[in-house]
PDB file of C-alpha atoms in Angstrom:
ATOM      1  CA  MET A 265       0.000  -0.003   0.003  1.00  0.00           C
ATOM      2  CA  ARG A 266       1.204   3.521  -0.782  1.00  0.00           C
ATOM      3  CA  ALA A 267       0.640   4.795   2.775  1.00  0.00           C
ATOM      4  CA  ASP A 268       2.935   2.081   4.128  1.00  0.00           C
ATOM      5  CA  ARG A 269       5.541   2.937   1.503  1.00  0.00           C
ATOM      6  CA  LEU A 270       5.443   6.650   2.332  1.00  0.00           C
ATOM      7  CA  LEU A 271       5.937   5.864   6.011  1.00  0.00           C
ATOM      8  CA  SER A 272       8.855   3.554   5.172  1.00  0.00           C
ATOM      9  CA  ILE A 273      10.481   6.300   3.088  1.00  0.00           C
ATOM     10  CA  LEU A 274      10.045   8.751   5.930  1.00  0.00           C
ATOM     11  CA  MET A 275      11.591   6.327   8.444  1.00  0.00           C
ATOM     12  CA  MET A 276      14.574   5.598   6.177  1.00  0.00           C
ATOM     13  CA  LEU A 277      15.168   9.303   5.569  1.00  0.00           C
ATOM     14  CA  GLN A 278      15.172   9.866   9.302  1.00  0.00           C
ATOM     15  CA  LEU A 279      17.702   7.070   9.857  1.00  0.00           C
ATOM     16  CA  ARG A 280      20.309   8.347   7.405  1.00  0.00           C
ATOM     17  CA  THR A 281      22.059  11.612   6.721  1.00  0.00           C
ATOM     18  CA  ARG A 282      21.532  11.181   2.987  1.00  0.00           C
ATOM     19  CA  ILE A 283      19.934   8.481   0.872  1.00  0.00           C
ATOM     20  CA  THR A 284      19.501   7.951  -2.882  1.00  0.00           C
ATOM     21  CA  ALA A 285      16.276   7.346  -4.765  1.00  0.00           C
ATOM     22  CA  GLY A 286      17.907   4.236  -6.235  1.00  0.00           C
ATOM     23  CA  TYR A 287      18.464   2.788  -2.773  1.00  0.00           C
ATOM     24  CA  LEU A 288      14.871   3.521  -1.747  1.00  0.00           C
ATOM     25  CA  ALA A 289      13.572   1.937  -4.948  1.00  0.00           C
ATOM     26  CA  GLU A 290      15.642  -1.192  -4.326  1.00  0.00           C
ATOM     27  CA  GLN A 291      14.540  -1.514  -0.706  1.00  0.00           C
ATOM     28  CA  LEU A 292      10.860  -0.948  -1.433  1.00  0.00           C
ATOM     29  CA  LYS A 293      10.838  -2.888  -4.733  1.00  0.00           C
ATOM     30  CA  VAL A 294       9.427  -0.084  -6.876  1.00  0.00           C
ATOM     31  CA  SER A 295      10.839   2.120  -9.656  1.00  0.00           C
ATOM     32  CA  GLU A 296      12.807   5.315  -9.026  1.00  0.00           C
ATOM     33  CA  ARG A 297       9.998   7.208 -10.781  1.00  0.00           C
ATOM     34  CA  THR A 298       7.592   5.907  -8.138  1.00  0.00           C
ATOM     35  CA  ILE A 299       9.990   7.006  -5.390  1.00  0.00           C
ATOM     36  CA  TYR A 300      10.146  10.551  -6.773  1.00  0.00           C
ATOM     37  CA  ARG A 301       6.340  10.688  -6.905  1.00  0.00           C
ATOM     38  CA  ASP A 302       6.251   9.555  -3.287  1.00  0.00           C
ATOM     39  CA  ILE A 303       8.808  12.215  -2.330  1.00  0.00           C
ATOM     40  CA  GLU A 304       6.610  14.877  -3.938  1.00  0.00           C
ATOM     41  CA  ALA A 305       3.638  13.570  -1.948  1.00  0.00           C
ATOM     42  CA  LEU A 306       5.610  13.794   1.291  1.00  0.00           C
ATOM     43  CA  GLU A 307       6.710  17.332   0.473  1.00  0.00           C
ATOM     44  CA  ARG A 308       3.103  18.369  -0.215  1.00  0.00           C
ATOM     45  CA  SER A 309       2.162  17.010   3.227  1.00  0.00           C
ATOM     46  CA  GLY A 310       4.750  19.275   4.869  1.00  0.00           C
ATOM     47  CA  VAL A 311       7.789  17.007   5.193  1.00  0.00           C
ATOM     48  CA  PRO A 312      10.903  19.151   4.478  1.00  0.00           C
ATOM     49  CA  ILE A 313      12.942  16.987   2.066  1.00  0.00           C
ATOM     50  CA  VAL A 314      16.068  18.424   0.449  1.00  0.00           C
ATOM     51  CA  THR A 315      17.373  17.057  -2.869  1.00  0.00           C
ATOM     52  CA  ASP A 316      21.140  17.435  -3.285  1.00  0.00           C
ATOM     53  CA  ARG A 317      22.418  17.254  -6.852  1.00  0.00           C
ATOM     54  CA  GLY A 318      25.717  15.856  -8.028  1.00  0.00           C
ATOM     55  CA  ARG A 319      27.740  12.698  -7.679  1.00  0.00           C
ATOM     56  CA  SER A 320      27.473  12.535  -3.892  1.00  0.00           C
ATOM     57  CA  GLY A 321      23.939  13.884  -3.785  1.00  0.00           C
ATOM     58  CA  GLY A 322      20.731  12.322  -2.653  1.00  0.00           C
ATOM     59  CA  LEU A 323      17.676  12.933  -0.525  1.00  0.00           C
ATOM     60  CA  ARG A 324      17.728  14.110   3.071  1.00  0.00           C
ATOM     61  CA  LEU A 325      15.497  15.652   5.677  1.00  0.00           C
ATOM     62  CA  MET A 326      16.024  19.302   6.507  1.00  0.00           C
ATOM     63  CA  GLY A 327      18.156  19.557   9.654  1.00  0.00           C
ATOM     64  CA  GLY A 328      16.377  18.821  12.925  1.00  0.00           C
ATOM     65  CA  TYR A 329      13.176  17.418  11.406  1.00  0.00           C
ATOM     66  CA  GLN A 330      11.863  14.263  13.098  1.00  0.00           C
ATOM     67  CA  THR A 331       8.588  12.439  12.622  1.00  0.00           C
ATOM     68  CA  LYS A 332       6.680  11.267  15.663  1.00  0.00           C
ATOM     69  CA  LEU A 333       4.998   8.422  13.766  1.00  0.00           C
ATOM     70  CA  THR A 334       7.049   5.705  15.451  1.00  0.00           C
ATOM     71  CA  GLY A 335       4.368   3.764  17.352  1.00  0.00           C
ATOM     72  CA  LEU A 336       4.196   0.052  16.484  1.00  0.00           C
ATOM     73  CA  SER A 337       1.046  -1.635  15.219  1.00  0.00           C
ATOM     74  CA  VAL A 338       0.050  -5.004  16.689  1.00  0.00           C
ATOM     75  CA  GLU A 339       1.456  -6.815  13.638  1.00  0.00           C
ATOM     76  CA  GLU A 340       4.726  -4.863  13.823  1.00  0.00           C
ATOM     77  CA  ALA A 341       5.120  -5.589  17.539  1.00  0.00           C
ATOM     78  CA  GLU A 342       4.648  -9.326  16.900  1.00  0.00           C
ATOM     79  CA  ALA A 343       7.126  -9.214  14.015  1.00  0.00           C
ATOM     80  CA  LEU A 344       9.805  -7.248  15.892  1.00  0.00           C
ATOM     81  CA  PRO A 345      11.775 -10.351  17.065  1.00  0.00           C
ATOM     82  CA  PHE A 346      12.335 -11.271  13.391  1.00  0.00           C
ATOM     83  CA  ALA A 347      13.484  -7.844  12.202  1.00  0.00           C
ATOM     84  CA  GLN A 348      17.019  -9.051  11.415  1.00  0.00           C
ATOM     85  CA  ILE A 349      16.127 -12.631  10.396  1.00  0.00           C
ATOM     86  CA  GLY A 350      14.575 -12.262   6.953  1.00  0.00           C
ATOM     87  CA  ILE A 351      14.077 -15.962   6.264  1.00  0.00           C
ATOM     88  CA  ALA A 352      12.013 -16.347   9.436  1.00  0.00           C
ATOM     89  CA  ALA A 353       9.975 -13.192   8.889  1.00  0.00           C
ATOM     90  CA  SER A 354       9.112 -14.208   5.313  1.00  0.00           C
ATOM     91  CA  ALA A 355       8.146 -17.758   6.261  1.00  0.00           C
ATOM     92  CA  LEU A 356       5.807 -16.507   8.993  1.00  0.00           C
ATOM     93  CA  GLY A 357       4.291 -13.796   6.787  1.00  0.00           C
ATOM     94  CA  PHE A 358       5.881 -11.021   8.859  1.00  0.00           C
ATOM     95  CA  ALA A 359       8.358  -9.642   6.303  1.00  0.00           C
ATOM     96  CA  GLY A 360       6.708  -6.254   5.730  1.00  0.00           C
ATOM     97  CA  ALA A 361       5.742  -5.769   9.366  1.00  0.00           C
ATOM     98  CA  ALA A 362       9.210  -6.767  10.577  1.00  0.00           C
ATOM     99  CA  GLU A 363      10.945  -4.236   8.355  1.00  0.00           C
ATOM    100  CA  ALA A 364       8.489  -1.501   9.350  1.00  0.00           C
ATOM    101  CA  ALA A 365       9.031  -2.320  13.018  1.00  0.00           C
ATOM    102  CA  ARG A 366      12.807  -2.205  12.591  1.00  0.00           C
ATOM    103  CA  LEU A 367      12.646   1.211  10.944  1.00  0.00           C
ATOM    104  CA  LYS A 368      10.324   2.592  13.613  1.00  0.00           C
ATOM    105  CA  VAL A 369      12.479   1.360  16.473  1.00  0.00           C
ATOM    106  CA  PHE A 370      15.581   2.863  14.903  1.00  0.00           C
ATOM    107  CA  ALA A 371      13.777   6.134  14.192  1.00  0.00           C
ATOM    108  CA  ALA A 372      12.666   6.403  17.830  1.00  0.00           C
ATOM    109  CA  LEU A 373      16.238   6.225  19.137  1.00  0.00           C
ATOM    110  CA  PRO A 374      18.246   9.350  20.025  1.00  0.00           C
ATOM    111  CA  ALA A 375      20.601  10.443  17.233  1.00  0.00           C
ATOM    112  CA  PHE A 376      23.822   8.867  18.567  1.00  0.00           C
ATOM    113  CA  GLU A 377      22.217   5.521  19.482  1.00  0.00           C
ATOM    114  CA  ARG A 378      20.352   5.490  16.156  1.00  0.00           C
ATOM    115  CA  GLU A 379      23.595   5.928  14.223  1.00  0.00           C
ATOM    116  CA  ARG A 380      25.195   3.052  16.144  1.00  0.00           C
ATOM    117  CA  ALA A 381      22.177   0.810  15.546  1.00  0.00           C
ATOM    118  CA  VAL A 382      22.132   1.543  11.811  1.00  0.00           C
ATOM    119  CA  ARG A 383      25.902   0.912  11.556  1.00  0.00           C
ATOM    120  CA  ALA A 384      25.516  -2.445  13.297  1.00  0.00           C
ATOM    121  CA  SER A 385      22.543  -3.496  11.118  1.00  0.00           C
ATOM    122  CA  GLU A 386      24.597  -2.729   7.994  1.00  0.00           C
ATOM    123  CA  ARG A 387      27.534  -4.801   9.200  1.00  0.00           C
ATOM    124  CA  PHE A 388      25.910  -7.975  10.559  1.00  0.00           C
ATOM    125  CA  HIS A 389      23.569 -10.348   8.760  1.00  0.00           C
ATOM    126  CA  LEU A 390      21.967 -13.494  10.213  1.00  0.00           C
ATOM    127  CA  ASP A 391      21.413 -16.436   7.840  1.00  0.00           C
ATOM    128  CA  PRO A 392      20.193 -19.524   9.733  1.00  0.00           C
ATOM    129  CA  ALA A 393      20.070 -21.837   6.697  1.00  0.00           C
ATOM    130  CA  GLU A 394      22.827 -24.386   6.080  1.00  0.00           C
ATOM    131  CA  TRP A 395      24.975 -24.260   2.953  1.00  0.00           C
ATOM    132  CA  TYR A 396      23.372 -25.619  -0.230  1.00  0.00           C
ATOM    133  CA  GLN A 397      20.043 -25.931   1.556  1.00  0.00           C
ATOM    134  CA  ARG A 398      16.804 -24.203   0.600  1.00  0.00           C
ATOM    135  CA  PRO A 399      14.395 -25.524   3.203  1.00  0.00           C
ATOM    136  CA  PRO A 400      10.775 -25.309   2.019  1.00  0.00           C
ATOM    137  CA  THR A 401       8.317 -23.284   4.061  1.00  0.00           C
ATOM    138  CA  PRO A 402       5.929 -25.823   5.636  1.00  0.00           C
ATOM    139  CA  ALA A 403       2.370 -25.345   4.417  1.00  0.00           C
ATOM    140  CA  CYS A 404       0.990 -25.239   7.971  1.00  0.00           C
ATOM    141  CA  LEU A 405       3.561 -22.807   9.374  1.00  0.00           C
ATOM    142  CA  LYS A 406       1.499 -19.612   9.210  1.00  0.00           C
ATOM    143  CA  ALA A 407      -1.584 -21.287  10.693  1.00  0.00           C
ATOM    144  CA  LEU A 408       0.566 -22.739  13.428  1.00  0.00           C
ATOM    145  CA  ALA A 409       2.109 -19.332  14.149  1.00  0.00           C
ATOM    146  CA  SER A 410      -1.384 -17.885  14.489  1.00  0.00           C
ATOM    147  CA  ALA A 411      -2.303 -20.610  16.974  1.00  0.00           C
ATOM    148  CA  VAL A 412       0.867 -19.972  19.002  1.00  0.00           C
ATOM    149  CA  LEU A 413       0.221 -16.231  19.135  1.00  0.00           C
ATOM    150  CA  ALA A 414      -3.417 -16.772  20.126  1.00  0.00           C
ATOM    151  CA  ASP A 415      -2.600 -19.477  22.709  1.00  0.00           C
ATOM    152  CA  GLN A 416      -4.916 -21.938  20.954  1.00  0.00           C
ATOM    153  CA  ALA A 417      -4.717 -25.726  21.146  1.00  0.00           C
ATOM    154  CA  VAL A 418      -4.672 -27.583  17.817  1.00  0.00           C
ATOM    155  CA  ALA A 419      -5.378 -30.972  16.311  1.00  0.00           C
ATOM    156  CA  ILE A 420      -2.651 -32.012  13.866  1.00  0.00           C
ATOM    157  CA  ASP A 421      -2.278 -34.861  11.407  1.00  0.00           C
ATOM    158  CA  TYR A 422       1.398 -35.574  12.122  1.00  0.00           C
ATOM    159  CA  GLU A 423       3.841 -37.977  10.495  1.00  0.00           C
ATOM    160  CA  SER A 424       6.919 -38.969  12.513  1.00  0.00           C
ATOM    161  CA  TRP A 425       9.465 -41.769  12.256  1.00  0.00           C
ATOM    162  CA  HIS A 426       6.972 -43.999  14.049  1.00  0.00           C
ATOM    163  CA  GLY A 427       4.054 -43.406  11.686  1.00  0.00           C
ATOM    164  CA  ARG A 428       1.211 -40.993  11.032  1.00  0.00           C
ATOM    165  CA  LYS A 429      -1.694 -40.126  13.326  1.00  0.00           C
ATOM    166  CA  VAL A 430      -3.877 -37.270  14.569  1.00  0.00           C
ATOM    167  CA  ARG A 431      -2.789 -35.677  17.853  1.00  0.00           C
ATOM    168  CA  VAL A 432      -4.362 -32.978  20.019  1.00  0.00           C
ATOM    169  CA  ILE A 433      -1.586 -30.785  21.420  1.00  0.00           C
ATOM    170  CA  GLU A 434      -0.968 -27.375  22.975  1.00  0.00           C
ATOM    171  CA  PRO A 435       1.621 -25.463  20.904  1.00  0.00           C
ATOM    172  CA  VAL A 436       3.685 -23.120  23.044  1.00  0.00           C
ATOM    173  CA  GLY A 437       6.375 -21.951  20.628  1.00  0.00           C
ATOM    174  CA  LEU A 438       8.101 -22.180  17.254  1.00  0.00           C
ATOM    175  CA  VAL A 439      11.854 -22.608  16.792  1.00  0.00           C
ATOM    176  CA  LEU A 440      13.964 -22.186  13.640  1.00  0.00           C
ATOM    177  CA  LYS A 441      17.077 -24.390  13.911  1.00  0.00           C
ATOM    178  CA  ALA A 442      19.536 -24.808  11.015  1.00  0.00           C
ATOM    179  CA  GLY A 443      16.854 -23.691   8.555  1.00  0.00           C
ATOM    180  CA  ILE A 444      14.272 -26.198   9.821  1.00  0.00           C
ATOM    181  CA  TRP A 445      11.118 -25.195  11.708  1.00  0.00           C
ATOM    182  CA  TYR A 446      10.142 -27.042  14.888  1.00  0.00           C
ATOM    183  CA  MET A 447       7.181 -26.684  17.224  1.00  0.00           C
ATOM    184  CA  VAL A 448       7.406 -27.051  20.991  1.00  0.00           C
ATOM    185  CA  ALA A 449       4.103 -28.283  22.388  1.00  0.00           C
ATOM    186  CA  ARG A 450       2.559 -29.864  25.454  1.00  0.00           C
ATOM    187  CA  ASN A 451       1.097 -33.303  24.927  1.00  0.00           C
ATOM    188  CA  ARG A 452      -0.349 -35.129  27.948  1.00  0.00           C
ATOM    189  CA  ASN A 453       1.353 -32.840  30.459  1.00  0.00           C
ATOM    190  CA  ARG A 454       4.838 -33.125  28.977  1.00  0.00           C
ATOM    191  CA  TYR A 455       6.717 -31.097  26.396  1.00  0.00           C
ATOM    192  CA  ALA A 456       7.630 -32.553  23.006  1.00  0.00           C
ATOM    193  CA  ILE A 457       9.265 -31.312  19.807  1.00  0.00           C
ATOM    194  CA  TYR A 458       7.523 -31.697  16.453  1.00  0.00           C
ATOM    195  CA  ARG A 459       9.064 -31.043  13.060  1.00  0.00           C
ATOM    196  CA  VAL A 460       6.626 -28.643  11.377  1.00  0.00           C
ATOM    197  CA  GLU A 461       7.273 -30.153   7.959  1.00  0.00           C
ATOM    198  CA  GLY A 462       5.750 -33.388   9.275  1.00  0.00           C
ATOM    199  CA  ILE A 463       2.355 -31.738   9.884  1.00  0.00           C
ATOM    200  CA  HIS A 464      -0.047 -32.568   7.042  1.00  0.00           C
ATOM    201  CA  THR A 465      -3.103 -30.691   8.341  1.00  0.00           C
ATOM    202  CA  ILE A 466      -3.908 -28.476  11.302  1.00  0.00           C
ATOM    203  CA  ARG A 467      -7.226 -27.588  12.942  1.00  0.00           C
ATOM    204  CA  ILE A 468      -7.363 -24.842  15.553  1.00  0.00           C
ATOM    205  CA  LEU A 469      -9.478 -25.720  18.601  1.00  0.00           C
ATOM    206  CA  GLU A 470     -11.096 -22.369  19.279  1.00  0.00           C
ATOM    207  CA  LYS A 471     -12.552 -23.293  22.686  1.00  0.00           C
ATOM    208  CA  ARG A 472      -9.362 -24.748  24.162  1.00  0.00           C
ATOM    209  CA  LYS A 473      -6.792 -22.219  25.392  1.00  0.00           C
ATOM    210  CA  VAL A 474      -3.142 -22.945  26.159  1.00  0.00           C
ATOM    211  CA  GLN A 475      -1.975 -22.051  29.665  1.00  0.00           C
ATOM    212  CA  ARG A 476       1.531 -20.556  29.759  1.00  0.00           C
ATOM    213  CA  ARG A 477       2.305 -19.998  33.438  1.00  0.00           C
ATOM    214  CA  ASN A 478       6.029 -19.446  34.081  1.00  0.00           C
ATOM    215  CA  PHE A 479       6.872 -20.665  30.590  1.00  0.00           C
ATOM    216  CA  ASN A 480      10.288 -19.910  29.031  1.00  0.00           C
ATOM    217  CA  LEU A 481      10.566 -21.116  25.432  1.00  0.00           C
ATOM    218  CA  ALA A 482      14.369 -20.874  25.195  1.00  0.00           C
ATOM    219  CA  ARG A 483      14.835 -22.855  28.422  1.00  0.00           C
ATOM    220  CA  ILE A 484      12.298 -25.552  27.481  1.00  0.00           C
ATOM    221  CA  TRP A 485      13.805 -25.863  23.986  1.00  0.00           C
ATOM    222  CA  GLN A 486      17.311 -26.324  25.373  1.00  0.00           C
ATOM    223  CA  GLN A 487      16.114 -28.939  27.865  1.00  0.00           C
ATOM    224  CA  GLU A 488      14.333 -30.881  25.123  1.00  0.00           C
ATOM    225  CA  VAL A 489      17.360 -30.680  22.800  1.00  0.00           C
ATOM    226  CA  VAL A 490      19.618 -32.080  25.541  1.00  0.00           C
ATOM    227  CA  ARG A 491      17.092 -34.844  26.279  1.00  0.00           C
ATOM    228  CA  PHE A 492      16.699 -35.714  22.588  1.00  0.00           C
ATOM    229  CA  GLU A 493      20.448 -35.800  21.911  1.00  0.00           C
ATOM    230  CA  ALA A 494      20.977 -37.989  24.986  1.00  0.00           C
ATOM    231  CA  SER A 495      18.333 -40.411  23.713  1.00  0.00           C
ATOM    232  CA  LEU A 496      20.380 -40.943  20.552  1.00  0.00           C
ATOM    233  CA  ARG A 497      23.447 -42.131  22.497  1.00  0.00           C
ATOM    234  CA  ARG A 498      22.527 -45.796  22.366  1.00  0.00           C
ATOM    235  CA  ASP A 499      25.844 -47.452  21.580  1.00  0.00           C
ATOM    236  CA  ARG A 500      29.573 -46.785  21.354  1.00  0.00           C
ATOM    237  CA  ALA A 501      32.131 -47.220  18.609  1.00  0.00           C
ATOM    238  CA  THR A 502      35.914 -47.120  18.811  1.00  0.00           C
ATOM    239  CA  ILE A 503      37.510 -45.577  15.759  1.00  0.00           C
ATOM    240  CA  ARG A 504      40.861 -44.539  14.354  1.00  0.00           C
ATOM    241  CA  ILE A 505      40.750 -41.263  12.450  1.00  0.00           C
ATOM    242  CA  HIS A 506      43.535 -39.574  10.492  1.00  0.00           C
ATOM    243  CA  GLU A 507      44.428 -35.937  11.073  1.00  0.00           C
ATOM    244  CA  SER A 508      43.510 -35.139   7.451  1.00  0.00           C
ATOM    245  CA  ALA A 509      39.857 -35.690   8.413  1.00  0.00           C
ATOM    246  CA  LEU A 510      39.786 -33.391  11.433  1.00  0.00           C
ATOM    247  CA  SER A 511      38.235 -30.534   9.445  1.00  0.00           C
ATOM    248  CA  ARG A 512      35.199 -32.773   8.765  1.00  0.00           C
ATOM    249  CA  LEU A 513      34.513 -33.763  12.362  1.00  0.00           C
ATOM    250  CA  GLY A 514      31.402 -31.595  12.480  1.00  0.00           C
ATOM    251  CA  ARG A 515      29.549 -34.327  10.618  1.00  0.00           C
ATOM    252  CA  LEU A 516      29.870 -36.588  13.659  1.00  0.00           C
ATOM    253  CA  GLY A 517      28.464 -34.045  16.106  1.00  0.00           C
ATOM    254  CA  ALA A 518      30.008 -31.740  18.683  1.00  0.00           C
ATOM    255  CA  ASP A 519      30.492 -34.394  21.405  1.00  0.00           C
ATOM    256  CA  ALA A 520      32.314 -36.803  19.102  1.00  0.00           C
ATOM    257  CA  ALA A 521      34.449 -34.016  17.661  1.00  0.00           C
ATOM    258  CA  GLU A 522      35.506 -32.914  21.156  1.00  0.00           C
ATOM    259  CA  VAL A 523      36.518 -36.453  22.173  1.00  0.00           C
ATOM    260  CA  ILE A 524      38.477 -37.030  18.960  1.00  0.00           C
ATOM    261  CA  ARG A 525      40.348 -33.725  19.144  1.00  0.00           C
ATOM    262  CA  ALA A 526      41.340 -34.489  22.736  1.00  0.00           C
ATOM    263  CA  ALA A 527      42.929 -37.811  21.697  1.00  0.00           C
ATOM    264  CA  THR A 528      46.722 -37.881  21.235  1.00  0.00           C
ATOM    265  CA  PRO A 529      47.813 -38.617  17.640  1.00  0.00           C
ATOM    266  CA  ASP A 530      50.424 -41.296  16.912  1.00  0.00           C
ATOM    267  CA  ALA A 531      53.498 -40.738  14.752  1.00  0.00           C
ATOM    268  CA  GLN A 532      51.454 -41.222  11.556  1.00  0.00           C
ATOM    269  CA  GLY A 533      48.757 -38.728  12.590  1.00  0.00           C
ATOM    270  CA  TRP A 534      46.100 -41.272  13.641  1.00  0.00           C
ATOM    271  CA  ARG A 535      43.933 -40.727  16.729  1.00  0.00           C
ATOM    272  CA  THR A 536      41.984 -43.431  18.517  1.00  0.00           C
ATOM    273  CA  ALA A 537      38.754 -42.505  20.317  1.00  0.00           C
ATOM    274  CA  THR A 538      35.503 -44.055  21.537  1.00  0.00           C
ATOM    275  CA  ILE A 539      32.395 -42.104  20.541  1.00  0.00           C
ATOM    276  CA  TRP A 540      28.645 -42.399  20.982  1.00  0.00           C
ATOM    277  CA  ILE A 541      26.599 -43.608  17.994  1.00  0.00           C
ATOM    278  CA  GLU A 542      22.849 -43.723  17.438  1.00  0.00           C
ATOM    279  CA  SER A 543      22.831 -47.118  15.680  1.00  0.00           C
ATOM    280  CA  VAL A 544      24.982 -49.277  13.419  1.00  0.00           C
ATOM    281  CA  GLN A 545      22.987 -48.231  10.353  1.00  0.00           C
ATOM    282  CA  HIS A 546      23.130 -44.520  11.149  1.00  0.00           C
ATOM    283  CA  ALA A 547      26.842 -44.588  12.024  1.00  0.00           C
ATOM    284  CA  ALA A 548      27.726 -46.474   8.832  1.00  0.00           C
ATOM    285  CA  GLY A 549      26.074 -43.793   6.727  1.00  0.00           C
ATOM    286  CA  LEU A 550      28.071 -41.061   8.471  1.00  0.00           C
ATOM    287  CA  LEU A 551      31.436 -42.828   8.485  1.00  0.00           C
ATOM    288  CA  LEU A 552      31.357 -43.845   4.811  1.00  0.00           C
ATOM    289  CA  GLY A 553      31.746 -40.180   3.934  1.00  0.00           C
ATOM    290  CA  PHE A 554      35.212 -40.165   5.502  1.00  0.00           C
ATOM    291  CA  ASP A 555      36.530 -42.633   2.905  1.00  0.00           C
ATOM    292  CA  SER A 556      39.711 -44.340   4.188  1.00  0.00           C
ATOM    293  CA  ASP A 557      40.472 -41.616   6.748  1.00  0.00           C
ATOM    294  CA  ILE A 558      38.482 -43.521   9.401  1.00  0.00           C
ATOM    295  CA  GLU A 559      38.826 -47.137  10.529  1.00  0.00           C
ATOM    296  CA  VAL A 560      36.275 -48.676  12.871  1.00  0.00           C
ATOM    297  CA  LEU A 561      37.856 -50.947  15.481  1.00  0.00           C
ATOM    298  CA  SER A 562      34.605 -51.928  17.198  1.00  0.00           C
ATOM    299  CA  PRO A 563      31.833 -53.000  17.325  1.00  0.00           C
ATOM    300  CA  ALA A 564      32.180 -55.847  14.873  1.00  0.00           C
ATOM    301  CA  ALA A 565      28.638 -55.259  13.568  1.00  0.00           C
ATOM    302  CA  LEU A 566      29.624 -51.782  12.406  1.00  0.00           C
ATOM    303  CA  ARG A 567      32.757 -53.090  10.697  1.00  0.00           C
ATOM    304  CA  ARG A 568      30.653 -55.665   8.835  1.00  0.00           C
ATOM    305  CA  GLU A 569      28.072 -53.057   7.817  1.00  0.00           C
ATOM    306  CA  LEU A 570      30.755 -50.750   6.420  1.00  0.00           C
ATOM    307  CA  ALA A 571      32.365 -53.635   4.519  1.00  0.00           C
ATOM    308  CA  THR A 572      28.986 -54.632   3.074  1.00  0.00           C
ATOM    309  CA  ARG A 573      28.203 -51.096   1.937  1.00  0.00           C
ATOM    310  CA  ALA A 574      31.691 -50.597   0.502  1.00  0.00           C
ATOM    311  CA  GLY A 575      31.281 -53.860  -1.407  1.00  0.00           C
ATOM    312  CA  ARG A 576      27.964 -52.718  -2.891  1.00  0.00           C
ATOM    313  CA  ILE A 577      29.535 -49.426  -3.951  1.00  0.00           C
ATOM    314  CA  ALA A 578      32.548 -51.213  -5.506  1.00  0.00           C
ATOM    315  CA  ALA A 579      30.208 -53.512  -7.428  1.00  0.00           C
ATOM    316  CA  LEU A 580      28.609 -50.500  -9.108  1.00  0.00           C
ATOM    317  CA  TYR A 581      31.944 -49.415 -10.591  1.00  0.00           C
TER     318      TYR A 581
END
């Protein structure tokens, strides 16, 4: 809407000493001609905008002018936490509101603090997605976000590793981790984590409200992550790994990487360590990617599985 665009232009002019029409057009995704028409509209409404000609010219507000239109709407207040995380704001449908909220917050700051905030925002960018990954936005994400904000219970058709079934749960928060959306919810008086992509359908239960007494999403999330990771430590494997593979230890997880790095290498650069594994099948898939830079010493079942998989690969070539 044009009114929103005019306000955005006004906020951006207030944040910077000088700004070009080209920059405004790029940020607001319109043509420079549209920007100049908007500038004329602002001037007619009494906003003192100065146009400086020349190579280092641009648009600026006349010295000392400040708008008081910095109050946040409900949508902007809800979107404020995502102001610097574009991928999250877009997925939740908050992109426009998040940017407007960011501009208003900056504009409301005193001059010195505003300059520092703008400098920082121009020098740091948060990108939570992993390399080479373009995680899809789950179809139910926006509806789920609405339920979380409204403290509404939901019925979901959810597919997990154990199968697919309908569950009635109380969503208490959404978490974006490594580009993947997760929901934290109460189910039968305990918290659980659900991968949002696994939700096929969602139905909001209007008459059932979620109680959030003394709830801290970050704390609950961390507790559930620790519990989940601990549940995957079902067996142990003793391995030899060459120093040439140390840069790839992240694939094995932080705990395994820490144990391996702490091991003393022998004269040929090999380290021996015992690490937790989820299962023989899962570990075999991870360790094959290290080629001959890792040797499994035990358990025997993992050695056999690696040999079997290596044999199948060799047979293809």
